[in-house]
Short mmCIF file of C-alpha atoms and ligand atoms in Angstrom, two decimals:
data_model
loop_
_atom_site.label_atom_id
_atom_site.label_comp_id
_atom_site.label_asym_id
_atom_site.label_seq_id
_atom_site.Cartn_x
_atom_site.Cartn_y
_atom_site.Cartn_z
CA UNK O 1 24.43 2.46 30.38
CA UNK O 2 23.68 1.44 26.58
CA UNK O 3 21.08 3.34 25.71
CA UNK O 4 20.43 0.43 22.54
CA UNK O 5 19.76 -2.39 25.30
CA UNK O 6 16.07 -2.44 25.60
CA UNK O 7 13.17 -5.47 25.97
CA UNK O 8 10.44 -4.90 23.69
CA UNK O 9 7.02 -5.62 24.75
CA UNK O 10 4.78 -6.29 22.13
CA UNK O 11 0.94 -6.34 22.39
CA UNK O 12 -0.66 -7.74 19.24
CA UNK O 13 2.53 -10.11 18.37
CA UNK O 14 0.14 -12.19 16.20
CA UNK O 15 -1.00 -9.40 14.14
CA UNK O 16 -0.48 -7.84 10.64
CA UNK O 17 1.70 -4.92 12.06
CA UNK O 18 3.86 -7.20 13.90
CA UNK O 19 4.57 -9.24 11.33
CA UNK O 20 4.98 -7.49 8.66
CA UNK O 21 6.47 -4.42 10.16
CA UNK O 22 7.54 -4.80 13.67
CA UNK O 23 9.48 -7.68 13.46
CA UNK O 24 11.21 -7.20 10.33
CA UNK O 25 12.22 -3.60 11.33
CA UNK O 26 13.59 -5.93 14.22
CA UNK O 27 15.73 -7.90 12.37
CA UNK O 28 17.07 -4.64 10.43
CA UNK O 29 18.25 -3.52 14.12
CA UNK O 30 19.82 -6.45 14.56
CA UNK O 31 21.18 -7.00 11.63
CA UNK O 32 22.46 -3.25 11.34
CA UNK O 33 23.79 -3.81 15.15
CA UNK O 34 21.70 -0.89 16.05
CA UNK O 35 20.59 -2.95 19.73
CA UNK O 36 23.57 -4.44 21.40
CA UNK O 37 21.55 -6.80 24.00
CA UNK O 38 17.67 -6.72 23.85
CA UNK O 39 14.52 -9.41 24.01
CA UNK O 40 11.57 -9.34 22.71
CA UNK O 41 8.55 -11.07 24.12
CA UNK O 42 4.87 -11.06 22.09
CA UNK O 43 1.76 -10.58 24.03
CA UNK O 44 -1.65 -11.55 21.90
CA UNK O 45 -4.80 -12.98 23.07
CA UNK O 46 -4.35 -16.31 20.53
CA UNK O 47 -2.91 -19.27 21.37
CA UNK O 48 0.06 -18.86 18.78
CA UNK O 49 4.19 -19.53 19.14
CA UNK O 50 7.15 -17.91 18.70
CA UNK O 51 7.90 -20.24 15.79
CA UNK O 52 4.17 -19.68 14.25
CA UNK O 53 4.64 -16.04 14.70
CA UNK O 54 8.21 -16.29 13.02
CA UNK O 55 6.67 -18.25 9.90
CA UNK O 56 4.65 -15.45 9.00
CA UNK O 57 7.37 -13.04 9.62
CA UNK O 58 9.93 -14.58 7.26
CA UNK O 59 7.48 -13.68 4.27
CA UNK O 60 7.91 -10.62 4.94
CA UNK O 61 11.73 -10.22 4.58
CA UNK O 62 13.55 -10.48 1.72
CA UNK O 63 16.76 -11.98 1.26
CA UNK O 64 16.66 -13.71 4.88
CA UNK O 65 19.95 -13.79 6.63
CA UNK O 66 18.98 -16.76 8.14
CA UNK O 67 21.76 -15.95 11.30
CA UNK O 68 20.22 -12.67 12.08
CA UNK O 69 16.64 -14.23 12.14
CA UNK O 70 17.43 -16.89 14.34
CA UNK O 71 19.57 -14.57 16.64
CA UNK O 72 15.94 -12.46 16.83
CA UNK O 73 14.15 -15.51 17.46
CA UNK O 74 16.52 -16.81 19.76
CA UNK O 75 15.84 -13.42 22.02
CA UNK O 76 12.00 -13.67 21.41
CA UNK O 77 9.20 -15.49 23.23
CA UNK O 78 5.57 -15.13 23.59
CA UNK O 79 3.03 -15.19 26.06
CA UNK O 80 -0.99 -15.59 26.03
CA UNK O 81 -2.49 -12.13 27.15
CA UNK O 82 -6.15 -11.31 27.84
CA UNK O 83 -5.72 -7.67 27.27
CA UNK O 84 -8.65 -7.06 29.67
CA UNK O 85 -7.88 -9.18 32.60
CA UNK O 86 -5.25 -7.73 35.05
CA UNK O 87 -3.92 -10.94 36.20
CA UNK O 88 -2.46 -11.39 33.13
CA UNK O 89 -0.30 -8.97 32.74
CA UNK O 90 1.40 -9.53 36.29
CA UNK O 91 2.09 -12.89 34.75
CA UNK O 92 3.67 -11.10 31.30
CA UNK O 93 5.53 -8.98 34.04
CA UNK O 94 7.13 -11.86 35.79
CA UNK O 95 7.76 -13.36 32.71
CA UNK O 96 9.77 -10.06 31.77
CA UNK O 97 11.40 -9.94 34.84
CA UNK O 98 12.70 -13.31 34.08
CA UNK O 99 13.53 -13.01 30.20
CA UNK O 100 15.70 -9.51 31.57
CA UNK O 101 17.36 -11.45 34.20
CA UNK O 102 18.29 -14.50 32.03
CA UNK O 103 19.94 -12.06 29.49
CA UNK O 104 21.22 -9.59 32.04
CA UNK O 105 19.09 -6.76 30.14
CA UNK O 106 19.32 -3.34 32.17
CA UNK O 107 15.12 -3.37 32.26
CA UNK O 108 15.19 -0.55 29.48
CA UNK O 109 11.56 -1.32 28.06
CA UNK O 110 9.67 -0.27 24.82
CA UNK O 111 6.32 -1.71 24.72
CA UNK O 112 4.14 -1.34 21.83
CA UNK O 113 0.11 -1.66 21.75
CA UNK O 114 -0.13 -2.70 17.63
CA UNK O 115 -3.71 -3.38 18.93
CA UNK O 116 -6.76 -2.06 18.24
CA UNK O 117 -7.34 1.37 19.94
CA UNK O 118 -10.12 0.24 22.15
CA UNK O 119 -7.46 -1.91 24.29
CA UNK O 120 -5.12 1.39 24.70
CA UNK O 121 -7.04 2.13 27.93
CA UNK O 122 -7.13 -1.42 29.64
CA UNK O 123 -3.39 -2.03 28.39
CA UNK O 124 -2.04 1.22 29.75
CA UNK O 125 -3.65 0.55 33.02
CA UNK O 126 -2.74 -2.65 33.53
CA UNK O 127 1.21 -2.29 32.79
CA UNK O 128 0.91 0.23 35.17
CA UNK O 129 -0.82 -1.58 38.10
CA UNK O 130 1.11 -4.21 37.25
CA UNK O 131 4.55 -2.79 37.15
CA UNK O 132 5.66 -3.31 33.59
CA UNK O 133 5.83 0.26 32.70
CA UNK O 134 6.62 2.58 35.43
CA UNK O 135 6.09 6.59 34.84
CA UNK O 136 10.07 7.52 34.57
CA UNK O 137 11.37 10.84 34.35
CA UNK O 138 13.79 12.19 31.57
CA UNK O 139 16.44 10.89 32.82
CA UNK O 140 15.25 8.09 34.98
CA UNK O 141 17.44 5.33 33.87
CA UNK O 142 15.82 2.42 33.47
CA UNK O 143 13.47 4.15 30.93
CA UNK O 144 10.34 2.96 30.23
CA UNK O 145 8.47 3.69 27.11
CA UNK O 146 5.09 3.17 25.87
CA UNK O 147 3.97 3.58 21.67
CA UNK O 148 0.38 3.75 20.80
CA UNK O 149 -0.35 2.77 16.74
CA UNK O 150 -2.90 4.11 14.99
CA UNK O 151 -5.49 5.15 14.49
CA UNK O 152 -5.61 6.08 17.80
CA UNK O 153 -9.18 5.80 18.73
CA UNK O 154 -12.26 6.18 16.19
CA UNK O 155 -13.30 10.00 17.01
CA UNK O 156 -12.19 12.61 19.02
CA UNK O 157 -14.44 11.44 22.46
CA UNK O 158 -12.78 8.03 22.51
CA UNK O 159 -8.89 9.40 21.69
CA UNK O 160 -9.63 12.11 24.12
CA UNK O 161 -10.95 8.81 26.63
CA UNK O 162 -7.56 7.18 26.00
CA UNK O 163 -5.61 10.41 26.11
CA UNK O 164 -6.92 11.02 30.25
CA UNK O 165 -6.15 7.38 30.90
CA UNK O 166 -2.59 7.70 29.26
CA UNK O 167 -2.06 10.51 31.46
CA UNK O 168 -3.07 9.45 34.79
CA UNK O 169 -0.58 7.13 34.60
CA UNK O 170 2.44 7.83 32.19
CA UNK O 171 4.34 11.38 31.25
CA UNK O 172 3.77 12.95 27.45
CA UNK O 173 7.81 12.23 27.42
CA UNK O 174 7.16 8.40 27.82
CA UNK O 175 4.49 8.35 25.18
CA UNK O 176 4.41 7.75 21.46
CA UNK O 177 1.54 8.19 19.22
CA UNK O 178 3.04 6.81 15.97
CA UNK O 179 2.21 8.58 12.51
CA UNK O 180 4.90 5.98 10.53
CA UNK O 181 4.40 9.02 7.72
CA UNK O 182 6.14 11.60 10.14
CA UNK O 183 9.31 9.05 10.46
CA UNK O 184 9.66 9.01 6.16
CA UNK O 185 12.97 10.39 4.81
CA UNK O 186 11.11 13.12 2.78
CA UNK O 187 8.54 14.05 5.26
CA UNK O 188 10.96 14.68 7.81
CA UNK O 189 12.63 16.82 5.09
CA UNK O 190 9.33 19.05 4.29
CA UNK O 191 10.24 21.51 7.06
CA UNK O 192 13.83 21.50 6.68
CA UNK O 193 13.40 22.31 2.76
CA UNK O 194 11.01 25.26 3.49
CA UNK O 195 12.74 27.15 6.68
CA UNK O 196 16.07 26.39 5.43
CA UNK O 197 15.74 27.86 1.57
CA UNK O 198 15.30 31.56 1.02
CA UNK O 199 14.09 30.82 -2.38
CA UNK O 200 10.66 28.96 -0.40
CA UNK O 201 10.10 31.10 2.75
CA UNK O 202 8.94 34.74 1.25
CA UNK O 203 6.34 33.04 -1.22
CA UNK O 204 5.19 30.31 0.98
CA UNK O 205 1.67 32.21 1.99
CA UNK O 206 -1.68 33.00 0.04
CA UNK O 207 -0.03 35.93 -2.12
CA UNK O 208 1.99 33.31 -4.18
CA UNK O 209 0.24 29.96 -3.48
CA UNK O 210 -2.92 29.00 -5.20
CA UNK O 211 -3.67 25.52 -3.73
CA UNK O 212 -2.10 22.64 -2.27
CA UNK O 213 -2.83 19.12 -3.09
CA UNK O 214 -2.37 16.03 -1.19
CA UNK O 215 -2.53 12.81 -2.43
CA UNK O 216 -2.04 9.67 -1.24
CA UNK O 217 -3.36 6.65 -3.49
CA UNK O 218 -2.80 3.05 -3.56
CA UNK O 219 -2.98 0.79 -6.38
CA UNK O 220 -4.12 -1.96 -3.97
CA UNK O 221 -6.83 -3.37 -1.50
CA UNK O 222 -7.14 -3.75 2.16
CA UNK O 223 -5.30 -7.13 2.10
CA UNK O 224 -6.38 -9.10 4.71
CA UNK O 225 -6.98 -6.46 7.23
CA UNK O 226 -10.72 -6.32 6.29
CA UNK O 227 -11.75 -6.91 10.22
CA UNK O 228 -9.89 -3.40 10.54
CA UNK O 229 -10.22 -1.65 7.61
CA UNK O 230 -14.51 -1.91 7.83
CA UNK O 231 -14.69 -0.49 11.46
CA UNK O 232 -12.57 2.67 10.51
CA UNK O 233 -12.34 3.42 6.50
CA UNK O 234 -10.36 6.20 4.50
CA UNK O 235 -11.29 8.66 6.93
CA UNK O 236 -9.60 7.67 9.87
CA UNK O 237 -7.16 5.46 8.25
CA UNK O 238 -5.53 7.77 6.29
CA UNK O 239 -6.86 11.59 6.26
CA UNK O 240 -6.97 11.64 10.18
CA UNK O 241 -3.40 10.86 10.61
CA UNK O 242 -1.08 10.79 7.66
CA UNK O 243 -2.74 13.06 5.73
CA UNK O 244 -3.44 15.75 8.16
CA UNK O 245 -0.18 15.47 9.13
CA UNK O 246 1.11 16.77 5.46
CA UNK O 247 -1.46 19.58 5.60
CA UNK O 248 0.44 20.87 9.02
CA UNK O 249 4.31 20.38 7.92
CA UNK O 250 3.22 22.07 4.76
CA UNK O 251 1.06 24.99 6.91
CA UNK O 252 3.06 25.58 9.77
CA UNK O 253 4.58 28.94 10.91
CA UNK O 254 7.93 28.89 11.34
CA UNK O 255 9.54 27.05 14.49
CA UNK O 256 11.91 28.43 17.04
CA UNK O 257 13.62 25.28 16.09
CA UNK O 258 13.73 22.36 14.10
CA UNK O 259 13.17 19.92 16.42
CA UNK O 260 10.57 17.52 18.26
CA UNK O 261 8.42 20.02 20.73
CA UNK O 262 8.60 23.01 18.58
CA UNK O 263 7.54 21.40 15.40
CA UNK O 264 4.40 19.80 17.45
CA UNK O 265 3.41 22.86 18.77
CA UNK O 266 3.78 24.59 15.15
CA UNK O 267 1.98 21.52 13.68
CA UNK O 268 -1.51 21.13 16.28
CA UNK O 269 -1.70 25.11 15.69
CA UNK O 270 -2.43 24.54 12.33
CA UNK O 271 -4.97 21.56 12.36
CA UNK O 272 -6.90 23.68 15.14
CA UNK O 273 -7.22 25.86 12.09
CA UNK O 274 -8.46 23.88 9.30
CA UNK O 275 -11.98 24.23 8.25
CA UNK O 276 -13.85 21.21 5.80
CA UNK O 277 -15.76 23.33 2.97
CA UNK O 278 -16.60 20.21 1.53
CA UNK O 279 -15.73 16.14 0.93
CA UNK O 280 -16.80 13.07 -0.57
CA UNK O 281 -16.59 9.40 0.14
CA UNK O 282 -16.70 6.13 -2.52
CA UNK O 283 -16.17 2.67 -2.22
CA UNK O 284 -14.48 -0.11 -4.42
CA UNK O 285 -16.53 -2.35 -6.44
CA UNK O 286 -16.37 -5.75 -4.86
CA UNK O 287 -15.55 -4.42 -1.26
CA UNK O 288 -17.93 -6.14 0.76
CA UNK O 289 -16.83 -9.09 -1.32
CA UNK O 290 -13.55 -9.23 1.06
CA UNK O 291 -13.03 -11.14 4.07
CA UNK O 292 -14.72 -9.92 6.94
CA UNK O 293 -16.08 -6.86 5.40
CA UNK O 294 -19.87 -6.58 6.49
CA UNK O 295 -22.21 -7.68 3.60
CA UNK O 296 -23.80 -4.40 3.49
CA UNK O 297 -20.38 -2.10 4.46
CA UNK O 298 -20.92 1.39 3.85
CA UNK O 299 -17.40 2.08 5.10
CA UNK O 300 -15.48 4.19 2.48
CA UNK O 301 -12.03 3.02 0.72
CA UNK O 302 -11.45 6.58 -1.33
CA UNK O 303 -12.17 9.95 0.40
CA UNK O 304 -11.55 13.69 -0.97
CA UNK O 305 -11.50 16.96 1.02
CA UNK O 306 -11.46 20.19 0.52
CA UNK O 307 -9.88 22.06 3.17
CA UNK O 308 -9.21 25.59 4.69
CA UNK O 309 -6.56 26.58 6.66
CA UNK O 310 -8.20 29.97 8.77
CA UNK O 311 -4.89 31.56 9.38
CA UNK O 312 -3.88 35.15 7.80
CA UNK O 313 -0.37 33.05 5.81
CA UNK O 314 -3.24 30.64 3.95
CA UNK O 315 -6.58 32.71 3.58
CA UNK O 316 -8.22 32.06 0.58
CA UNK O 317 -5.62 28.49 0.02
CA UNK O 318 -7.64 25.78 -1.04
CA UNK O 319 -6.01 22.16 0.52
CA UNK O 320 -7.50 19.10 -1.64
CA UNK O 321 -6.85 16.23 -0.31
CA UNK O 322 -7.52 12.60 -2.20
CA UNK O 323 -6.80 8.82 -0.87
CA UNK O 324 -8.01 5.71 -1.86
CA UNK O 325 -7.38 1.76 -2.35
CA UNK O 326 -7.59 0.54 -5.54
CA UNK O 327 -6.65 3.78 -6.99
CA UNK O 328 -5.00 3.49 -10.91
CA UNK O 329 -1.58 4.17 -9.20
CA UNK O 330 0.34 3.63 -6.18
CA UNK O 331 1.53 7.85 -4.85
CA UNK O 332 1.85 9.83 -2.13
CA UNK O 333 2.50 13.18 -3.03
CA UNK O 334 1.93 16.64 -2.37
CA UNK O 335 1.49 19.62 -5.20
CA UNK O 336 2.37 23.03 -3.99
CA UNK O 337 0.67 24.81 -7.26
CA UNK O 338 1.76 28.61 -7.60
CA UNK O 339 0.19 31.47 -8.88
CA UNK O 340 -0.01 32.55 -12.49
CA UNK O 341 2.52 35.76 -13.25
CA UNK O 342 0.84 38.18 -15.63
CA UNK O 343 2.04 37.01 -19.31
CA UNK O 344 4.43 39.36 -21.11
CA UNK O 345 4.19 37.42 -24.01
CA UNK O 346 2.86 38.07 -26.90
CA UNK O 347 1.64 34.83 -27.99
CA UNK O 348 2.19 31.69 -26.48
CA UNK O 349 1.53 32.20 -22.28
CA UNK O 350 2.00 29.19 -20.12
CA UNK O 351 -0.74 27.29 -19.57
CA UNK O 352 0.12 26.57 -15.97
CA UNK O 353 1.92 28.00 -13.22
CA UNK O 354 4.72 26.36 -11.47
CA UNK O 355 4.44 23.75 -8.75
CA UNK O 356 6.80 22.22 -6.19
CA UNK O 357 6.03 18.70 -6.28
CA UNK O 358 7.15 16.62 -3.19
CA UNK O 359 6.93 13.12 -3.67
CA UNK O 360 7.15 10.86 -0.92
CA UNK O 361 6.59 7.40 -2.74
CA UNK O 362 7.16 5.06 -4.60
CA UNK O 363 9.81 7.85 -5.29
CA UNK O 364 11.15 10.06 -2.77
CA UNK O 365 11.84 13.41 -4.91
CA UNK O 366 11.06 16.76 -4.62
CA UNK O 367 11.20 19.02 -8.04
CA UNK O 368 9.93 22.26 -8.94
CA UNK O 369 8.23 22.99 -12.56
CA UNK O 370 9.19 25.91 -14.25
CA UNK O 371 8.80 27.85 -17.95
CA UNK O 372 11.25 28.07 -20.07
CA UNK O 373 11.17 28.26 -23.79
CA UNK O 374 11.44 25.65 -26.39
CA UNK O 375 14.52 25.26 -27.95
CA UNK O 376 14.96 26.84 -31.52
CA UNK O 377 13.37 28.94 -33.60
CA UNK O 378 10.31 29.61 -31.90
CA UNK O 379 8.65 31.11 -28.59
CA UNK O 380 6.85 28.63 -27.39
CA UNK O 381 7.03 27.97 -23.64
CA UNK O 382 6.76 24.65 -22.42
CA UNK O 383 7.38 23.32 -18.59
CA UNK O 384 10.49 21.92 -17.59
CA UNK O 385 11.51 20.34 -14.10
CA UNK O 386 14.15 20.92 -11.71
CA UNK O 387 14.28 17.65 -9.59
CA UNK O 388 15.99 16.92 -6.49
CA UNK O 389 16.04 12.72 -6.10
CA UNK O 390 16.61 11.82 -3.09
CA UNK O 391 17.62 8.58 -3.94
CA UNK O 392 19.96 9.13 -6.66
CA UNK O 393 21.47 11.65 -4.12
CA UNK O 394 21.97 9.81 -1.10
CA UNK O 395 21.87 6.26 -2.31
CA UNK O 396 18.37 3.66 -2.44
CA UNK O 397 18.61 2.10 0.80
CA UNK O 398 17.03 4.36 2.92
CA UNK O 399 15.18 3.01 6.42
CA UNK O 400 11.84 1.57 6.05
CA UNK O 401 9.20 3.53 8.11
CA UNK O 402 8.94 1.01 11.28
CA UNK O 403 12.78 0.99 11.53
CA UNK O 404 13.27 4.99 12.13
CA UNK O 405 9.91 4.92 14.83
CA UNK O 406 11.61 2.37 17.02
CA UNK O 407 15.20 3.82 16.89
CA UNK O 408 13.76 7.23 17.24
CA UNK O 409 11.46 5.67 20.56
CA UNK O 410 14.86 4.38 21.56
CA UNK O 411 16.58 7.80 21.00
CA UNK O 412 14.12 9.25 23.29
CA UNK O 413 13.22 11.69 20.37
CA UNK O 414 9.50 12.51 20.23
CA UNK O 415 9.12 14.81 16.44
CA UNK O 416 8.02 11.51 15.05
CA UNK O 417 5.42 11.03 17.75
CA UNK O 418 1.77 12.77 17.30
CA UNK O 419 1.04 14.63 20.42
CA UNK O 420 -2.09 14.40 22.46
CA UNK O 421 -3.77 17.45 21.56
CA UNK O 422 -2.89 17.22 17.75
CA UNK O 423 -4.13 14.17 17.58
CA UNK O 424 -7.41 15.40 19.57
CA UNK O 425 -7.63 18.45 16.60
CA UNK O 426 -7.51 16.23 13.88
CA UNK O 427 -10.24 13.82 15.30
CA UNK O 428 -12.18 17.30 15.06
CA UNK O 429 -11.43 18.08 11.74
CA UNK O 430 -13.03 14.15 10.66
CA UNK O 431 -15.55 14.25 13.01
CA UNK O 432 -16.94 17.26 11.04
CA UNK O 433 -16.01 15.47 7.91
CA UNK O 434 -18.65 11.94 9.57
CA UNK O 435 -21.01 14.50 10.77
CA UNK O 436 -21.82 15.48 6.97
CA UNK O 437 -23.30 12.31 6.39
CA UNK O 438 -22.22 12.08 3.41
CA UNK O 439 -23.12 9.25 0.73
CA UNK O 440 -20.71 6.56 -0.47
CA UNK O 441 -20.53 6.16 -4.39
CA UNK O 442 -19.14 2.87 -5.89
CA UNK O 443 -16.32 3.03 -8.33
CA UNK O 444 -14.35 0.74 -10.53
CA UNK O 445 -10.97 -0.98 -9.29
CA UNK O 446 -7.96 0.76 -11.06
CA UNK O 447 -9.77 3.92 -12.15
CA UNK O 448 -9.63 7.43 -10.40
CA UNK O 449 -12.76 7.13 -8.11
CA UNK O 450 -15.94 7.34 -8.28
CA UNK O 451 -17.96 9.15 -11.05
CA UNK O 452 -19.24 11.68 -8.88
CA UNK O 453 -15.43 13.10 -7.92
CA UNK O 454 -15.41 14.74 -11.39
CA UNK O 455 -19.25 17.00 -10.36
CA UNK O 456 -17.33 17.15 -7.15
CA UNK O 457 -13.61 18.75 -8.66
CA UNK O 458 -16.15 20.48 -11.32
CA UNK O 459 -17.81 22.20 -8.37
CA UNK O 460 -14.73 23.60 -6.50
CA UNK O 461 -12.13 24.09 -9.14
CA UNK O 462 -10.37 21.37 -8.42
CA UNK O 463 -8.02 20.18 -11.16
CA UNK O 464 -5.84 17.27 -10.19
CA UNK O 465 -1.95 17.36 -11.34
CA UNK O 466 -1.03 14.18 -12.96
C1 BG6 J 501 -1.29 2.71 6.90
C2 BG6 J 501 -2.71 2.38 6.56
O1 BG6 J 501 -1.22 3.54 8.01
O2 BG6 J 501 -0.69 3.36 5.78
C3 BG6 J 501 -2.79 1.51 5.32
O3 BG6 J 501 -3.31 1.69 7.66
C4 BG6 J 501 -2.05 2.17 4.17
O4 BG6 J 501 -4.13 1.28 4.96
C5 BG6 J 501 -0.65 2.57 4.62
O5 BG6 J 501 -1.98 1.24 3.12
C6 BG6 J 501 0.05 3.38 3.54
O6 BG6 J 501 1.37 3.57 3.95
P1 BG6 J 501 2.55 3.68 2.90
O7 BG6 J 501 3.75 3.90 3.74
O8 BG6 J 501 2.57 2.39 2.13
O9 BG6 J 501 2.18 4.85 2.02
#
């Protein structure tokens, strides 16, 4: 059986995510030949088509090869679903049924909720009752497969809500809780680099490491997502998923392998064990401007953290963490900063240690900062960088994020895929981070933050690499 023939469901075909990601990482599957025979049918509440759905798709590909799109539209159709009446989804079943049949598809099925999380629960049950996903084993053939985006759920109470439901009816092996960070070329690479390099392993603990910072800014706004954006914020947008994530590949022990179970278990170990010292929240000027943003929003677009990890390898390790829209510059990036070495010199010392920098966009590049003296007659000491790029290495065209998470959910292979108890610990670690209370401070578009970061970076030491 062809493990690449598959139907894929999916729930919230009218969306952003769909269009913009889910369908054109689609078409790259097509177009790569990476699914031999496959459909795709939509399911949305909205009375929408295929061919309105496909409108809004084709603006988000670039250089169309109009064949390939109208092979994937050919194969797709949609279908009006009330995600909270039952009766509709034995209609979407018999409509799958039908769409498998027509194109002799082996009933192989991926379906994907890009909803919002509060529908995870009444989804999941009803493509159970109804038949559409059936709880498979391993090596069940038909397999049936169920991915959850995020954020998945808005605190730990309701993920751990959705979690029970998921469970009563599907296995962990079936499920996918996408992080689309976990599935990037040089995040995936974080763990490798560290356990694989003798030059990283001995000095990766609190005798050698003096901080870690993780940033992940944007240069732009919430689009049109504000229905979204103002019910969840920085905070569970970004630090709750993506960013937590970084602080676990970058704190784990070391696992007994490489490879999907053993890094989760490495990686929930370690957000059990962070601790929030401290954080602060802002807001964009002009926020509650945006389309359907509340007039009086106090949901934050920039968020900091100061972090602990309570584990004997990072005692004493501060983690900073800083994200926010309308930041000066578009980066995701994490600073491993070392300690200082006693100087020998006479004159001169470094003024900084050295740092591993990892940076996972725009760039993907990792590169490590070093001392070395200034050429000629002098001894002044002045940084210089050793810099791995991934892209002039292996070449630019590397997969886009929603391309890897639905050939890895077709692979079966579940390292990309946030478990349920990870995802549980770091709802706790936010939900300390809401239950500070904490006030929101405007700040100017295209400027660090807000004014009160610098009292904030004053008060803990924090000095940002740039
Ligand atoms: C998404 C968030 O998960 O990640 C967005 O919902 C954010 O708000 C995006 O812009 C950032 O992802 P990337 O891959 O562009 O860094």
């Amino acid at each position: 059986m062809n493990l690449n023939e598959c139907t894929f469901i999916i729930f919230g075909a009218s969306g952003h995510l769909a269009s913009s990601k889910l369908f054109p990482a689609l078409y790259v599957l097509v177009k790569e030949k990476k699914i031999s025979n496959f459909a795709v049918v939509g399911a949305a509440w909205g009375d929408v088509t295929i061919d309105e759905i496909f409108q809004s798709v084709a603006t988000h590909i670039a250089d169309i090869d109009e064949a390939v799109l109208s092979q994937l539209k050919s194969r797709s159709s949609y279908v009006r679903v009330d995600f909270t009446h039952t009766i509709d989804f034995d209609r979407l079943y018999a409509h799958v049924q039908t769409v498998e049949s027509d194109y002799n598809l082996a009933g192989n099925r991926i379906v994907y909720c890009a909803t919002a999380s509060e529908y995870f629960s009444p989804i999941t049950e009803y493509c159970a009752k109804s038949g559409l996903v059936q709880k498979t084993s391993p090596s069940t053939n038909p397999w049936h497969r169920i991915v959850y985006e995020k954020p998945f759920g808005k605190d730990l109470a309701s993920a751990h809500a959705i979690n029970t439901c998921i469970a009563s009816h599907f296995q962990e092996h079936q499920i996918y809780r996408v992080d689309h960070y976990l599935t990037k070329e040089v995040v995936g690479n974080i763990a490798l680099i560290r356990f694989t390099n003798c030059v990283f392993e001995p000095l990766w603990n609190n005798r050698y490491i003096d901080s870690v910072q993780i940033v992940v800014s944007e240069d732009a706004g919430i689009g049109g997502r504000g229905g979204y954006y103002d019910k969840y914020g920085a905070l569970k947008d970004m630090v709750q998923n993506h960013m937590l994530e970084l602080v676990a590949l970058i704190g784990m022990e070391t696992p007994e392998h490489l490879s999907g179970e053993y890094i989760r278990n490495e990686r929930v170990t370690i957000i059990k064990q962070i601790q929030v010292v401290d954080a602060m929240l802002g807001q964009y000027e002009g926020y509650t401007d945006e389309q359907d943003v509340a007039t009086h929003s106090h949901t934050e677009t920039f968020a900091q953290a100061y972090l602990r990890v309570n584990n004997r390898r990072w005692n004493g390790v501060p983690f900073y963490l800083k994200t926010g829209k309308y930041l000066k510059k578009k980066e995701a990036v994490i600073h491993v900063k070392f300690k200082q070495v006693d100087c020998l010199l006479s004159k001169n010392c470094p003024s900084d240690s050295n740092y591993l920098t990892i940076q996972i966009g725009p760039k993907a590049t990792f590169s490590l900062s070093l001392n070395a003296k200034k050429p000629g007659e002098t001894d002044e000491v002045i940084p210089v960088s050793m810099d791995f790029c991934h892209s002039c290495t292996f070449g630019a065209v590397t997969p886009e994020a929603y391309e890897v998470v639905l050939q890895e959910v077709l692979r079966g292979e579940q390292s990309i895929s946030v478990r349920f108890d990870e995802i549980e610990a770091a709802w706790t670690v936010v939900d300390q981070i809401a239950e500070m209370h904490l006030p929101v401070y405007a700040y100017k578009k295209n400027s660090d933050g807000p004014q009160e970061s610098v009292e904030f970076d004053k008060k803990h030491g924090i000095r940002w690499r740039s």
